[in-house]
Tab-separated table of C-alpha atoms in Angstrom:
chain	number	residue	atom	x	y	z
A	1	MET	CA	-8.263	-1.168	0.963
A	2	PRO	CA	-8.873	0.606	-2.096
A	3	GLY	CA	-11.595	0.760	-4.652
A	4	PRO	CA	-11.640	0.290	-8.683
A	5	VAL	CA	-8.716	1.605	-10.614
A	6	ARG	CA	-9.232	5.283	-12.197
A	7	ARG	CA	-7.011	7.295	-14.612
A	8	PRO	CA	-4.863	9.876	-13.056
A	9	ARG	CA	-6.030	13.523	-13.836
A	10	ARG	CA	-2.561	15.072	-13.846
A	11	ARG	CA	0.271	14.844	-15.707
A	12	LEU	CA	2.518	12.292	-14.698
A	13	ASN	CA	6.262	13.029	-13.394
A	14	GLN	CA	8.839	11.278	-15.279
A	15	PRO	CA	10.029	8.661	-15.354
A	16	ARG	CA	9.044	6.923	-11.933
A	17	GLU	CA	5.537	7.880	-12.362
A	18	GLN	CA	5.295	6.712	-15.478
A	19	VAL	CA	6.380	3.372	-14.373
A	20	LEU	CA	3.828	3.413	-11.636
A	21	ALA	CA	0.840	3.967	-13.831
A	22	ALA	CA	2.010	1.575	-16.617
A	23	ALA	CA	2.534	-1.335	-13.409
A	24	MET	CA	-1.123	-0.031	-12.379
A	25	ALA	CA	-2.484	-0.347	-16.089
A	26	THR	CA	-0.944	-3.716	-16.535
A	27	ILE	CA	-2.456	-5.115	-13.275
A	28	ALA	CA	-6.037	-3.878	-14.373
A	29	ALA	CA	-5.831	-5.122	-18.068
A	30	GLU	CA	-3.874	-8.305	-18.041
A	31	GLY	CA	-3.947	-9.110	-13.744
A	32	LEU	CA	-1.202	-9.347	-11.702
A	33	ASP	CA	0.744	-12.289	-12.766
A	34	ARG	CA	1.412	-10.421	-16.280
A	35	LEU	CA	3.696	-7.385	-14.381
A	36	THR	CA	7.126	-8.238	-15.144
A	37	MET	CA	9.871	-5.555	-14.971
A	38	ALA	CA	10.895	-6.572	-18.631
A	39	GLY	CA	7.165	-6.040	-19.685
A	40	LEU	CA	7.097	-2.639	-17.817
A	41	GLY	CA	10.383	-1.618	-19.543
A	42	ARG	CA	8.721	-2.235	-22.885
A	43	GLU	CA	5.840	-0.219	-22.136
A	44	VAL	CA	7.761	2.993	-20.842
A	45	GLY	CA	10.588	2.424	-23.076
A	46	MET	CA	13.126	1.486	-20.269
A	47	SER	CA	15.520	-1.114	-19.599
A	48	SER	CA	14.755	-3.376	-16.673
A	49	GLY	CA	17.708	-2.503	-15.120
A	50	HIS	CA	16.742	1.158	-15.756
A	51	ILE	CA	13.681	0.564	-13.560
A	52	LEU	CA	15.497	-1.807	-10.744
A	53	TYR	CA	17.579	1.528	-10.550
A	54	TYR	CA	14.398	3.506	-9.412
A	55	PHE	CA	13.023	0.547	-7.514
A	56	GLY	CA	15.441	-1.921	-6.415
A	57	THR	CA	12.892	-4.894	-6.186
A	58	LYS	CA	9.504	-6.062	-7.240
A	59	ASP	CA	8.440	-5.968	-4.060
A	60	GLU	CA	9.457	-2.018	-3.807
A	61	LEU	CA	7.875	-1.636	-7.182
A	62	LEU	CA	4.628	-3.137	-6.014
A	63	LEU	CA	4.217	-1.084	-2.714
A	64	GLN	CA	5.185	2.469	-4.231
A	65	THR	CA	2.649	1.318	-6.931
A	66	LEU	CA	0.226	0.622	-4.297
A	67	GLN	CA	1.023	4.262	-2.799
A	68	TRP	CA	0.560	5.839	-5.944
A	69	SER	CA	-2.943	4.720	-6.730
A	70	GLU	CA	-3.741	5.398	-3.261
A	71	GLU	CA	-2.833	8.991	-3.752
A	72	GLN	CA	-5.255	8.681	-6.554
A	73	LEU	CA	-7.791	7.141	-4.854
A	74	GLY	CA	-7.503	9.842	-1.438
A	75	ALA	CA	-8.168	12.667	-3.572
A	76	GLU	CA	-11.395	11.463	-4.714
A	77	ARG	CA	-12.213	10.597	-1.040
A	78	ARG	CA	-11.343	13.830	0.109
A	79	ALA	CA	-13.379	15.571	-2.578
A	80	ALA	CA	-16.247	13.108	-1.763
A	81	LEU	CA	-15.899	13.999	2.002
A	82	SER	CA	-15.790	17.780	1.600
A	83	ARG	CA	-19.126	17.789	-0.145
A	84	ARG	CA	-21.957	19.911	1.576
A	85	VAL	CA	-24.601	16.700	1.927
A	86	PRO	CA	-25.348	15.209	4.983
A	87	ALA	CA	-22.420	13.167	6.874
A	88	ARG	CA	-24.619	9.789	6.340
A	89	GLU	CA	-24.213	10.424	2.711
A	90	ARG	CA	-20.766	11.272	2.751
A	91	LEU	CA	-20.253	8.097	4.783
A	92	ASP	CA	-22.088	6.221	2.000
A	93	ALA	CA	-19.568	7.626	-0.729
A	94	LEU	CA	-16.582	6.443	1.557
A	95	ILE	CA	-17.728	3.058	1.561
A	96	ASP	CA	-18.068	2.919	-2.375
A	97	LEU	CA	-14.777	4.204	-2.521
A	98	TYR	CA	-13.378	1.707	-0.180
A	99	LEU	CA	-14.882	-1.709	-1.289
A	100	PRO	CA	-13.681	-3.177	-4.645
A	101	GLU	CA	-15.977	-3.216	-7.789
A	102	GLY	CA	-16.114	-7.007	-7.680
A	103	HIS	CA	-13.915	-10.170	-8.503
A	104	ARG	CA	-9.992	-9.251	-9.199
A	105	ASP	CA	-10.525	-5.647	-8.611
A	106	PRO	CA	-7.182	-4.435	-9.697
A	107	ARG	CA	-6.470	-1.978	-6.371
A	108	TRP	CA	-7.539	-4.836	-4.176
A	109	THR	CA	-5.673	-7.476	-5.824
A	110	LEU	CA	-2.446	-5.032	-5.495
A	111	TRP	CA	-3.097	-4.524	-2.014
A	112	LEU	CA	-3.717	-8.198	-0.944
A	113	GLU	CA	-0.431	-8.952	-3.031
A	114	VAL	CA	1.593	-6.540	-1.287
A	115	TRP	CA	0.351	-7.459	2.074
A	116	ASN	CA	1.243	-11.179	1.344
A	117	ARG	CA	4.856	-10.469	0.450
A	118	SER	CA	5.179	-8.569	3.751
A	119	GLN	CA	5.074	-11.126	5.719
A	120	ASN	CA	8.723	-10.969	6.810
A	121	ALA	CA	9.277	-6.995	5.508
A	122	ASP	CA	11.041	-4.380	7.775
A	123	ASP	CA	9.629	-2.035	10.356
A	124	GLU	CA	10.047	1.041	7.612
A	125	THR	CA	7.856	-1.130	5.088
A	126	ARG	CA	5.260	-1.978	7.568
A	127	GLU	CA	4.999	1.472	8.671
A	128	ARG	CA	4.490	2.836	5.038
A	129	GLN	CA	1.871	0.155	4.732
A	130	LEU	CA	0.426	1.148	8.080
A	131	GLU	CA	-0.039	5.074	6.747
A	132	LEU	CA	-1.925	3.654	3.758
A	133	GLU	CA	-4.484	2.306	6.108
A	134	LEU	CA	-4.409	4.911	8.416
A	135	ALA	CA	-5.184	7.812	5.923
A	136	TRP	CA	-8.923	6.004	5.276
A	137	HIS	CA	-8.945	5.434	9.375
A	138	ARG	CA	-8.426	9.178	9.858
A	139	ASP	CA	-10.969	10.652	7.682
A	140	LEU	CA	-13.714	7.924	8.671
A	141	VAL	CA	-13.271	8.882	12.280
A	142	ALA	CA	-13.358	12.549	11.459
A	143	LEU	CA	-16.504	12.155	9.445
A	144	LEU	CA	-18.023	10.082	12.558
A	145	VAL	CA	-17.096	12.900	14.968
A	146	GLU	CA	-18.738	15.544	12.568
A	147	GLY	CA	-21.995	13.312	12.044
A	148	ALA	CA	-22.209	12.918	15.831
A	149	SER	CA	-21.698	16.573	16.489
A	150	LYS	CA	-24.560	17.636	14.250
A	151	GLY	CA	-26.850	15.457	15.329
A	152	GLU	CA	-26.777	12.934	12.286
A	153	PHE	CA	-25.068	10.344	14.044
A	154	ARG	CA	-25.643	8.475	17.710
A	155	PRO	CA	-22.712	9.458	19.527
A	156	VAL	CA	-19.867	6.371	19.395
A	157	ASP	CA	-16.336	6.107	20.167
A	158	ALA	CA	-15.082	6.945	17.025
A	159	GLU	CA	-11.829	5.450	17.177
A	160	ARG	CA	-12.988	2.121	18.008
A	161	PHE	CA	-16.023	2.358	15.810
A	162	ALA	CA	-13.921	3.358	12.688
A	163	THR	CA	-11.419	0.272	13.713
A	164	ARG	CA	-14.260	-2.351	13.556
A	165	THR	CA	-15.711	-0.560	10.428
A	166	ARG	CA	-12.814	-1.097	8.464
A	167	ALA	CA	-12.460	-4.530	9.716
A	168	LEU	CA	-16.182	-5.435	8.411
A	169	LEU	CA	-15.334	-3.462	4.832
A	170	ASP	CA	-12.101	-5.604	4.720
A	171	GLY	CA	-13.598	-8.756	5.383
A	172	PHE	CA	-16.491	-8.146	2.453
A	173	GLY	CA	-13.796	-6.411	0.344
A	174	THR	CA	-11.766	-9.699	0.686
A	175	HIS	CA	-14.738	-11.985	-0.438
A	176	LEU	CA	-15.661	-9.674	-3.073
A	177	VAL	CA	-12.160	-9.565	-4.698
A	178	VAL	CA	-11.221	-13.226	-4.554
A	179	GLY	CA	-15.009	-13.925	-6.123
A	180	LEU	CA	-16.451	-15.998	-3.195
A	181	PRO	CA	-19.524	-17.415	-4.183
A	182	GLY	CA	-22.671	-16.200	-2.858
A	183	THR	CA	-21.494	-12.615	-2.152
A	184	ASP	CA	-21.687	-9.676	-4.327
A	185	ARG	CA	-21.259	-5.862	-4.009
A	186	ALA	CA	-24.949	-4.906	-3.629
A	187	GLN	CA	-25.121	-7.717	-0.919
A	188	ALA	CA	-22.222	-6.257	0.746
A	189	ARG	CA	-23.346	-2.664	0.435
A	190	ASP	CA	-26.497	-4.036	2.378
A	191	HIS	CA	-24.925	-5.946	5.040
A	192	ILE	CA	-22.532	-2.540	5.749
A	193	ARG	CA	-25.725	-0.236	5.340
A	194	GLU	CA	-27.937	-2.289	7.978
A	195	PHE	CA	-24.614	-2.259	10.360
A	196	LEU	CA	-24.286	1.537	10.128
A	197	ASP	CA	-28.432	2.057	10.663
A	198	GLU	CA	-28.374	-0.186	13.341
A	199	SER	CA	-25.037	1.411	14.810
A	200	LEU	CA	-25.514	4.923	14.399
A	201	GLY	CA	-29.163	5.432	14.710
A	202	VAL	CA	-29.833	7.171	11.277
A	203	PRO	CA	-31.394	4.935	8.390
A	204	HIS	CA	-29.738	5.997	5.007
A	205	PRO	CA	-31.677	7.733	2.694
């Protein structure tokens, strides 16, 4: 799952991307409940019918907004992972990008809504959702393999370890975004770092 919303750094392709950016901005500023086709239309100067022409349904709009937001975050993740610093430092950066900032984090709010709406989704929709998960998974696996090859991490089955690590992140992330009492971001990060220290055999800086 994603981290905090950030402003896109590139010019938007009209009009589809303008709608996606407006949808994400509305979720960040007012919450998912305030996101409507009519409201988006007013934001971008289109009719509700025009927006439906591009997306068909609100479920499709939400999924494409999630894909768009993940593209933005993916660029940040790739930049962080390409830095010439120890693998553990890059692993900590990946975790920071993955976790929500806290209660009602807009990216995580959107993610949970899309997953909830897709319980009866078709196979094509599920494949699109899976690809969002796999982007994080592949980067994590590659980092684990690299760290082990350089002697920075204890050798592990990178595929299995990445799956378990993402499950841990998803569990803490869900608690954070719904505002579960007794859980804050600093505590979650401490638990995750402790797990990584014990599992990979290298203490964080």
